[in-house]
Amino acid sequence: MGIVSPSQESYVLAAKELRDGGMVCFSTETVYGVGCDTFNEQAIAKVYKLKNRPTNNPMIAHILDVSWTNQLCFGWSDSCNLLATSFWPGPLTIVLPKTESVPKSACGGFDTIAIRCPSHPVTRALLTEFDSPISAPSANKSGHISPTTARHVQDEFGDSLTIIDGGPCEKGIESTVISMVNHPTILRLGSLSVEEIRNTIGAVEIKTNVAQQNSPGTLMRHYAPNTKTNLLSKEEMDLISDLDCVAITIQGNPVLTKQVFQMPSGAQEYAKVLYSTLREADNAGVSRIVIERPCATPPWLAVIDRLDRCCSD
Ligand code: TXA
Ligand code: MG
């Protein structure tokens, strides 16, 4: 138990744990997940308990390829096909009405199910070995910062679970969630940009700040350090003079802080290190974390969404 290297042996053991109704943590290209058998209600209940997750917050079912959607959902349209052909395997999650065979508890009591086909070789090898969908939220306590390394998962849950270590996550923030139940609606901004989706299927509504009843995971303070965290403009950042504070900057240059984390100036590179930087800042032993707000241009929207939520009270 604890962190294990990816190997055929670890996949076989992990798949057995899943078949026995247990939980397994594993790397994906976005963030680490804590997974269980989608069709096993007791296993589902264990994940909610482990994460202290509200039971109305539905989980994403991970699949190996598009043919697995048949057992999970209805209403697979031409647009869904276009999305899957263009972006699967990858960081896109599609929400559709669920089939009878999926327990409601796996979907937060909803009649819909969120489905994602991940690209990470560790997730794919585990799915191949288990040969059935794996429901997996991010492997963190509910509301806390998502994990992007095996060590982060260990910091969240200790060594009681198997954690398959696929290295640091390539994307660093979660998948984009799109509902295809009616007209295409983005419920959570994420690794895959809205432009890419619009270029593929046309008009898409974005509902990530309002009417969140459709995706309760996006309702609350989320992705948050334990330390009080504020978002500042570059000008405000430049005035900070406080040794009991750490700064996460892009261009800002605070007068005085305990530590400065200088972040990459590109959105994708920034996203990749965001959660690990937030964890490091949280461990710095200060009373406050200040973060410079990036300019709200399209490539930054998902990062800004995470920053807004991690700073909200
Ligand atoms: O990148 C990711 O998506 C990662 C990796 C592990 O795959 N998973 C992840 O899971 O971020 P989680 O549970 O932390 O976030 C799932 C999000 C939540 O905002 C949840 O509300 C939404 O997906 N969601 C899941 N099922 C849904 C459904 N049936 N309808 C609407 N939203 C749903
Ligand atoms: Mg999460």
Tab-separated table of C-alpha atoms and ligand atoms in Angstrom:
chain	number	residue	atom	x	y	z
A	1	MET	CA	0.000	0.000	0.000
A	2	GLY	CA	1.047	3.623	-0.331
A	3	ILE	CA	2.895	4.849	-3.411
A	4	VAL	CA	3.708	2.169	-6.003
A	5	SER	CA	5.402	2.405	-9.396
A	6	PRO	CA	3.390	1.631	-12.495
A	7	SER	CA	3.938	-2.015	-13.503
A	8	GLN	CA	1.798	-4.865	-14.756
A	9	GLU	CA	1.894	-6.298	-11.248
A	10	SER	CA	0.616	-3.073	-9.667
A	11	TYR	CA	-2.207	-2.820	-12.226
A	12	VAL	CA	-3.283	-6.412	-11.521
A	13	LEU	CA	-3.264	-5.810	-7.757
A	14	ALA	CA	-5.055	-2.471	-8.108
A	15	ALA	CA	-7.742	-3.987	-10.350
A	16	LYS	CA	-8.259	-6.713	-7.746
A	17	GLU	CA	-8.702	-4.053	-5.045
A	18	LEU	CA	-11.348	-2.391	-7.233
A	19	ARG	CA	-13.114	-5.732	-7.846
A	20	ASP	CA	-13.082	-6.340	-4.072
A	21	GLY	CA	-14.939	-3.048	-3.572
A	22	GLY	CA	-11.876	-1.018	-2.604
A	23	MET	CA	-10.406	2.312	-3.708
A	24	VAL	CA	-7.241	3.010	-5.706
A	25	CYS	CA	-5.511	6.344	-6.378
A	26	PHE	CA	-3.872	6.926	-9.741
A	27	SER	CA	-2.436	9.613	-11.963
A	28	THR	CA	-4.341	11.059	-14.886
A	29	GLU	CA	-3.201	13.775	-17.294
A	30	THR	CA	-5.209	16.392	-15.332
A	31	VAL	CA	-4.979	15.636	-11.579
A	32	TYR	CA	-4.725	12.443	-9.497
A	33	GLY	CA	-7.992	10.594	-8.917
A	34	VAL	CA	-9.288	8.254	-6.224
A	35	GLY	CA	-11.237	5.561	-8.039
A	36	CYS	CA	-13.733	2.782	-7.398
A	37	ASP	CA	-16.047	0.467	-9.328
A	38	THR	CA	-18.814	2.637	-10.852
A	39	PHE	CA	-21.360	-0.168	-10.367
A	40	ASN	CA	-20.558	-0.931	-6.699
A	41	GLU	CA	-22.613	1.261	-4.359
A	42	GLN	CA	-20.633	0.300	-1.262
A	43	ALA	CA	-17.380	1.259	-2.953
A	44	ILE	CA	-18.948	4.551	-4.073
A	45	ALA	CA	-19.966	5.265	-0.462
A	46	LYS	CA	-16.356	4.690	0.660
A	47	VAL	CA	-15.064	7.364	-1.711
A	48	TYR	CA	-17.593	9.935	-0.458
A	49	LYS	CA	-16.606	9.118	3.111
A	50	LEU	CA	-12.862	9.228	2.450
A	51	LYS	CA	-13.129	12.643	0.797
A	52	ASN	CA	-15.772	13.952	3.174
A	53	ARG	CA	-17.580	14.840	-0.039
A	54	PRO	CA	-21.221	15.990	-0.022
A	55	THR	CA	-23.208	13.024	-1.353
A	56	ASN	CA	-25.021	15.287	-3.844
A	57	ASN	CA	-21.754	16.045	-5.666
A	58	PRO	CA	-21.618	13.547	-8.547
A	59	MET	CA	-18.493	11.722	-9.696
A	60	ILE	CA	-16.933	11.298	-13.133
A	61	ALA	CA	-16.867	7.769	-14.602
A	62	HIS	CA	-13.607	7.054	-16.446
A	63	ILE	CA	-13.704	4.821	-19.512
A	64	LEU	CA	-11.175	3.273	-21.890
A	65	ASP	CA	-12.924	4.124	-25.138
A	66	VAL	CA	-16.109	5.528	-26.551
A	67	SER	CA	-17.776	2.094	-26.878
A	68	TRP	CA	-17.979	1.988	-23.064
A	69	THR	CA	-20.461	4.889	-23.069
A	70	ASN	CA	-23.260	2.486	-24.125
A	71	GLN	CA	-23.495	0.914	-20.685
A	72	LEU	CA	-23.436	4.332	-18.945
A	73	CYS	CA	-25.541	6.880	-20.844
A	74	PHE	CA	-28.279	7.658	-23.350
A	75	GLY	CA	-28.530	10.365	-25.964
A	76	TRP	CA	-25.097	10.061	-27.560
A	77	SER	CA	-25.510	12.574	-30.421
A	78	ASP	CA	-23.484	13.503	-33.498
A	79	SER	CA	-22.057	16.410	-31.491
A	80	CYS	CA	-20.958	13.974	-28.771
A	81	ASN	CA	-19.276	11.928	-31.461
A	82	LEU	CA	-17.476	15.014	-32.742
A	83	LEU	CA	-16.314	15.868	-29.213
A	84	ALA	CA	-15.104	12.342	-28.556
A	85	THR	CA	-13.344	12.059	-31.903
A	86	SER	CA	-11.632	15.401	-31.390
A	87	PHE	CA	-10.783	15.334	-27.682
A	88	TRP	CA	-10.811	11.768	-26.337
A	89	PRO	CA	-8.698	10.416	-24.902
A	90	GLY	CA	-8.134	13.694	-23.042
A	91	PRO	CA	-9.312	16.304	-20.526
A	92	LEU	CA	-12.988	16.590	-21.530
A	93	THR	CA	-15.914	15.255	-19.470
A	94	ILE	CA	-19.319	14.793	-21.123
A	95	VAL	CA	-22.579	14.779	-19.103
A	96	LEU	CA	-25.590	12.816	-20.456
A	97	PRO	CA	-28.659	11.027	-19.019
A	98	LYS	CA	-27.534	7.878	-17.194
A	99	THR	CA	-28.692	4.304	-17.812
A	100	GLU	CA	-30.573	2.273	-15.182
A	101	SER	CA	-27.520	0.134	-14.490
A	102	VAL	CA	-25.539	3.057	-13.045
A	103	PRO	CA	-26.341	3.511	-9.332
A	104	LYS	CA	-27.792	6.946	-8.584
A	105	SER	CA	-25.334	7.270	-5.712
A	106	ALA	CA	-22.456	7.250	-8.223
A	107	CYS	CA	-24.023	10.371	-9.736
A	108	GLY	CA	-24.868	12.343	-6.610
A	109	GLY	CA	-28.526	11.297	-6.926
A	110	PHE	CA	-28.766	12.864	-10.396
A	111	ASP	CA	-30.287	11.194	-13.465
A	112	THR	CA	-27.220	12.155	-15.455
A	113	ILE	CA	-23.669	10.829	-15.548
A	114	ALA	CA	-20.348	12.560	-16.283
A	115	ILE	CA	-18.004	10.490	-18.457
A	116	ARG	CA	-14.353	11.009	-19.330
A	117	CYS	CA	-11.913	8.980	-21.406
A	118	PRO	CA	-8.457	9.866	-20.033
A	119	SER	CA	-5.199	9.761	-21.992
A	120	HIS	CA	-2.709	9.053	-19.206
A	121	PRO	CA	-1.022	5.655	-19.693
A	122	VAL	CA	-1.456	4.762	-15.996
A	123	THR	CA	-5.218	5.401	-16.063
A	124	ARG	CA	-5.540	3.537	-19.338
A	125	ALA	CA	-3.558	0.526	-18.116
A	126	LEU	CA	-5.692	0.370	-14.956
A	127	LEU	CA	-8.915	0.619	-16.996
A	128	THR	CA	-7.633	-2.103	-19.329
A	129	GLU	CA	-6.914	-4.404	-16.394
A	130	PHE	CA	-10.182	-3.633	-14.552
A	131	ASP	CA	-12.137	-3.770	-17.819
A	132	SER	CA	-15.048	-1.679	-16.497
A	133	PRO	CA	-15.712	2.019	-15.734
A	134	ILE	CA	-13.940	3.583	-12.741
A	135	SER	CA	-15.649	6.468	-10.929
A	136	ALA	CA	-13.006	8.852	-9.648
A	137	PRO	CA	-13.091	12.307	-8.153
A	138	SER	CA	-9.853	14.199	-7.577
A	139	ALA	CA	-7.844	12.525	-4.794
A	140	ASN	CA	-8.136	15.271	-2.193
A	141	LYS	CA	-10.339	16.008	0.801
A	142	SER	CA	-13.440	17.817	-0.436
A	143	GLY	CA	-12.739	21.508	-1.032
A	144	HIS	CA	-8.967	21.184	-0.684
A	145	ILE	CA	-6.321	21.638	-3.395
A	146	SER	CA	-6.364	18.901	-6.052
A	147	PRO	CA	-3.271	16.650	-6.125
A	148	THR	CA	-0.875	16.641	-9.072
A	149	THR	CA	1.750	14.260	-7.656
A	150	ALA	CA	1.581	10.937	-5.806
A	151	ARG	CA	3.118	12.664	-2.786
A	152	HIS	CA	0.218	15.145	-2.706
A	153	VAL	CA	-2.213	12.203	-2.538
A	154	GLN	CA	-0.194	10.664	0.284
A	155	ASP	CA	-0.370	14.020	2.109
A	156	GLU	CA	-4.185	13.904	1.760
A	157	PHE	CA	-4.927	10.278	2.644
A	158	GLY	CA	-1.760	8.744	4.152
A	159	ASP	CA	-0.595	5.260	3.171
A	160	SER	CA	-3.821	3.306	3.604
A	161	LEU	CA	-4.574	3.288	-0.146
A	162	THR	CA	-2.573	2.201	-3.165
A	163	ILE	CA	-1.357	5.250	-5.104
A	164	ILE	CA	-0.060	4.457	-8.590
A	165	ASP	CA	2.634	7.034	-9.296
A	166	GLY	CA	2.590	8.237	-12.893
A	167	GLY	CA	4.714	11.317	-12.154
A	168	PRO	CA	3.546	14.952	-12.053
A	169	CYS	CA	0.337	15.564	-14.034
A	170	GLU	CA	0.865	17.052	-17.473
A	171	LYS	CA	-2.126	19.459	-17.438
A	172	GLY	CA	-2.301	20.314	-13.732
A	173	ILE	CA	-5.957	21.380	-13.571
A	174	GLU	CA	-9.106	19.324	-13.992
A	175	SER	CA	-10.982	18.379	-17.142
A	176	THR	CA	-13.546	20.685	-18.757
A	177	VAL	CA	-17.084	19.476	-17.975
A	178	ILE	CA	-19.719	19.925	-20.698
A	179	SER	CA	-23.365	18.941	-20.428
A	180	MET	CA	-24.810	17.561	-23.658
A	181	VAL	CA	-28.202	16.820	-22.062
A	182	ASN	CA	-29.858	19.721	-23.896
A	183	HIS	CA	-27.844	22.333	-25.770
A	184	PRO	CA	-24.081	22.165	-25.098
A	185	THR	CA	-23.341	23.868	-21.774
A	186	ILE	CA	-19.991	24.124	-20.041
A	187	LEU	CA	-20.428	23.411	-16.327
A	188	ARG	CA	-16.772	23.598	-15.345
A	189	LEU	CA	-13.954	25.381	-17.152
A	190	GLY	CA	-10.883	23.190	-17.385
A	191	SER	CA	-7.868	22.007	-19.303
A	192	LEU	CA	-9.603	21.976	-22.651
A	193	SER	CA	-10.365	25.520	-23.810
A	194	VAL	CA	-13.846	26.760	-24.688
A	195	GLU	CA	-12.522	27.939	-28.079
A	196	GLU	CA	-11.407	24.450	-29.008
A	197	ILE	CA	-14.850	23.125	-28.135
A	198	ARG	CA	-16.624	25.928	-30.055
A	199	ASN	CA	-14.411	25.315	-33.082
A	200	THR	CA	-15.576	21.712	-33.047
A	201	ILE	CA	-19.318	21.809	-32.296
A	202	GLY	CA	-20.279	25.494	-32.650
A	203	ALA	CA	-22.288	27.449	-30.074
A	204	VAL	CA	-21.692	26.530	-26.454
A	205	GLU	CA	-23.196	28.163	-23.384
A	206	ILE	CA	-21.004	28.755	-20.335
A	207	LYS	CA	-22.687	28.348	-16.968
A	208	THR	CA	-19.852	28.140	-14.525
A	209	ASN	CA	-20.643	31.047	-12.222
A	210	VAL	CA	-24.414	30.945	-12.035
A	211	ALA	CA	-27.093	28.261	-11.814
A	212	GLN	CA	-24.638	25.758	-10.442
A	213	GLN	CA	-27.336	23.374	-9.254
A	214	ASN	CA	-26.448	21.255	-12.270
A	215	SER	CA	-22.911	20.686	-11.040
A	216	PRO	CA	-22.715	20.986	-7.266
A	217	GLY	CA	-18.943	20.475	-7.214
A	218	THR	CA	-18.586	23.968	-8.585
A	219	LEU	CA	-20.863	25.611	-6.002
A	220	MET	CA	-18.560	26.104	-3.075
A	221	ARG	CA	-15.171	27.319	-2.014
A	222	HIS	CA	-12.857	24.851	-3.669
A	223	TYR	CA	-9.260	24.084	-4.596
A	224	ALA	CA	-8.381	25.996	-1.447
A	225	PRO	CA	-5.320	26.148	0.802
A	226	ASN	CA	-5.863	26.192	4.575
A	227	THR	CA	-4.115	29.549	4.754
A	228	LYS	CA	-6.147	32.697	4.072
A	229	THR	CA	-5.626	33.515	0.392
A	230	ASN	CA	-6.256	36.764	-1.527
A	231	LEU	CA	-6.182	37.652	-5.213
A	232	LEU	CA	-4.536	41.016	-5.941
A	233	SER	CA	-3.857	43.200	-8.958
A	234	LYS	CA	-0.215	43.675	-9.956
A	235	GLU	CA	-0.361	47.196	-8.481
A	236	GLU	CA	-1.650	45.901	-5.137
A	237	MET	CA	0.979	43.151	-5.194
A	238	ASP	CA	3.756	45.713	-5.648
A	239	LEU	CA	2.713	47.387	-2.359
A	240	ILE	CA	2.847	44.231	-0.223
A	241	SER	CA	5.299	44.509	2.630
A	242	ASP	CA	4.630	41.702	5.094
A	243	LEU	CA	7.001	38.992	6.284
A	244	ASP	CA	4.040	36.898	7.480
A	245	CYS	CA	2.900	36.391	3.904
A	246	VAL	CA	3.990	34.548	0.745
A	247	ALA	CA	3.355	35.873	-2.757
A	248	ILE	CA	2.514	34.018	-5.963
A	249	THR	CA	3.362	36.432	-8.749
A	250	ILE	CA	3.607	36.657	-12.532
A	251	GLN	CA	4.981	40.163	-13.067
A	252	GLY	CA	4.405	41.747	-9.658
A	253	ASN	CA	7.277	42.593	-7.394
A	254	PRO	CA	6.275	42.879	-3.713
A	255	VAL	CA	8.365	45.078	-1.425
A	256	LEU	CA	8.793	42.358	1.206
A	257	THR	CA	7.359	38.866	1.846
A	258	LYS	CA	8.632	35.639	3.406
A	259	GLN	CA	8.835	34.012	-0.020
A	260	VAL	CA	7.927	34.749	-3.620
A	261	PHE	CA	6.803	32.057	-6.063
A	262	GLN	CA	7.438	33.442	-9.542
A	263	MET	CA	4.933	31.743	-11.868
A	264	PRO	CA	5.218	31.054	-15.629
A	265	SER	CA	3.699	33.738	-17.875
A	266	GLY	CA	1.901	31.229	-20.145
A	267	ALA	CA	-1.522	29.938	-19.027
A	268	GLN	CA	-0.821	26.258	-19.698
A	269	GLU	CA	2.545	26.316	-17.951
A	270	TYR	CA	0.959	28.238	-15.056
A	271	ALA	CA	-1.861	25.681	-14.761
A	272	LYS	CA	0.627	22.847	-14.650
A	273	VAL	CA	2.342	24.160	-11.499
A	274	LEU	CA	-0.610	25.974	-9.874
A	275	TYR	CA	-1.716	23.304	-7.383
A	276	SER	CA	1.799	22.257	-6.364
A	277	THR	CA	2.664	25.925	-5.776
A	278	LEU	CA	-0.491	26.451	-3.699
A	279	ARG	CA	0.461	23.437	-1.567
A	280	GLU	CA	3.995	24.736	-1.077
A	281	ALA	CA	2.683	28.181	-0.200
A	282	ASP	CA	0.248	26.588	2.254
A	283	ASN	CA	3.149	24.806	3.964
A	284	ALA	CA	5.232	27.983	4.308
A	285	GLY	CA	3.894	28.680	7.813
A	286	VAL	CA	2.535	32.168	7.129
A	287	SER	CA	-0.838	33.804	7.851
A	288	ARG	CA	-1.608	34.879	4.315
A	289	ILE	CA	-1.015	33.910	0.693
A	290	VAL	CA	-1.359	36.659	-1.904
A	291	ILE	CA	-1.791	35.777	-5.563
A	292	GLU	CA	-1.446	38.120	-8.533
A	293	ARG	CA	-4.572	37.974	-10.686
A	294	PRO	CA	-3.713	37.073	-14.304
A	295	CYS	CA	-5.319	39.135	-17.113
A	296	ALA	CA	-8.667	37.599	-18.036
A	297	THR	CA	-7.874	36.654	-21.644
A	298	PRO	CA	-9.442	33.428	-23.005
A	299	PRO	CA	-6.479	31.086	-22.347
A	300	TRP	CA	-6.501	32.098	-18.664
A	301	LEU	CA	-10.202	31.589	-17.888
A	302	ALA	CA	-9.868	28.129	-16.308
A	303	VAL	CA	-6.911	29.229	-14.164
A	304	ILE	CA	-8.774	32.363	-13.032
A	305	ASP	CA	-11.819	30.218	-12.198
A	306	ARG	CA	-9.610	28.099	-9.879
A	307	LEU	CA	-7.993	31.180	-8.323
A	308	ASP	CA	-11.373	32.828	-7.675
A	309	ARG	CA	-12.683	29.696	-5.983
A	310	CYS	CA	-9.586	29.088	-3.918
A	311	CYS	CA	-9.766	32.681	-2.623
A	312	SER	CA	-13.511	32.774	-1.941
A	313	ASP	CA	-14.711	32.662	1.685
B	1	TXA	O1	-9.851	15.999	-14.514
B	1	TXA	C1	-10.786	15.549	-13.859
B	1	TXA	O2	-11.968	15.670	-14.221
B	1	TXA	C2	-10.456	14.782	-12.571
B	1	TXA	C3	-9.717	13.492	-12.927
B	1	TXA	C4	-9.459	12.626	-11.732
B	1	TXA	O3	-10.415	12.825	-13.915
B	1	TXA	N1	-11.638	14.512	-11.816
B	1	TXA	C5	-12.310	15.471	-11.149
B	1	TXA	O4	-13.361	14.980	-10.414
B	1	TXA	O5	-12.012	16.642	-11.189
B	1	TXA	P1	-14.128	15.838	-9.302
B	1	TXA	O6	-15.056	14.896	-8.665
B	1	TXA	O7	-13.139	16.495	-8.439
B	1	TXA	O8	-14.960	16.865	-10.125
B	1	TXA	C6	-16.048	16.409	-10.908
B	1	TXA	C7	-16.858	17.579	-11.398
B	1	TXA	C8	-17.619	18.247	-10.272
B	1	TXA	O9	-17.647	19.655	-10.486
B	1	TXA	C9	-19.008	17.639	-10.432
B	1	TXA	O10	-20.027	18.452	-9.892
B	1	TXA	C10	-19.108	17.508	-11.934
B	1	TXA	O11	-17.806	17.117	-12.349
B	1	TXA	N2	-20.050	16.447	-12.306
B	1	TXA	C11	-19.912	15.120	-12.150
B	1	TXA	N3	-21.008	14.456	-12.532
B	1	TXA	C12	-21.883	15.394	-12.966
B	1	TXA	C13	-23.214	15.344	-13.470
B	1	TXA	N4	-23.881	14.209	-13.605
B	1	TXA	N5	-23.793	16.510	-13.798
B	1	TXA	C14	-23.126	17.677	-13.665
B	1	TXA	N6	-21.877	17.795	-13.172
B	1	TXA	C15	-21.268	16.668	-12.822
B	2	MG	MG	-12.233	17.787	-7.223
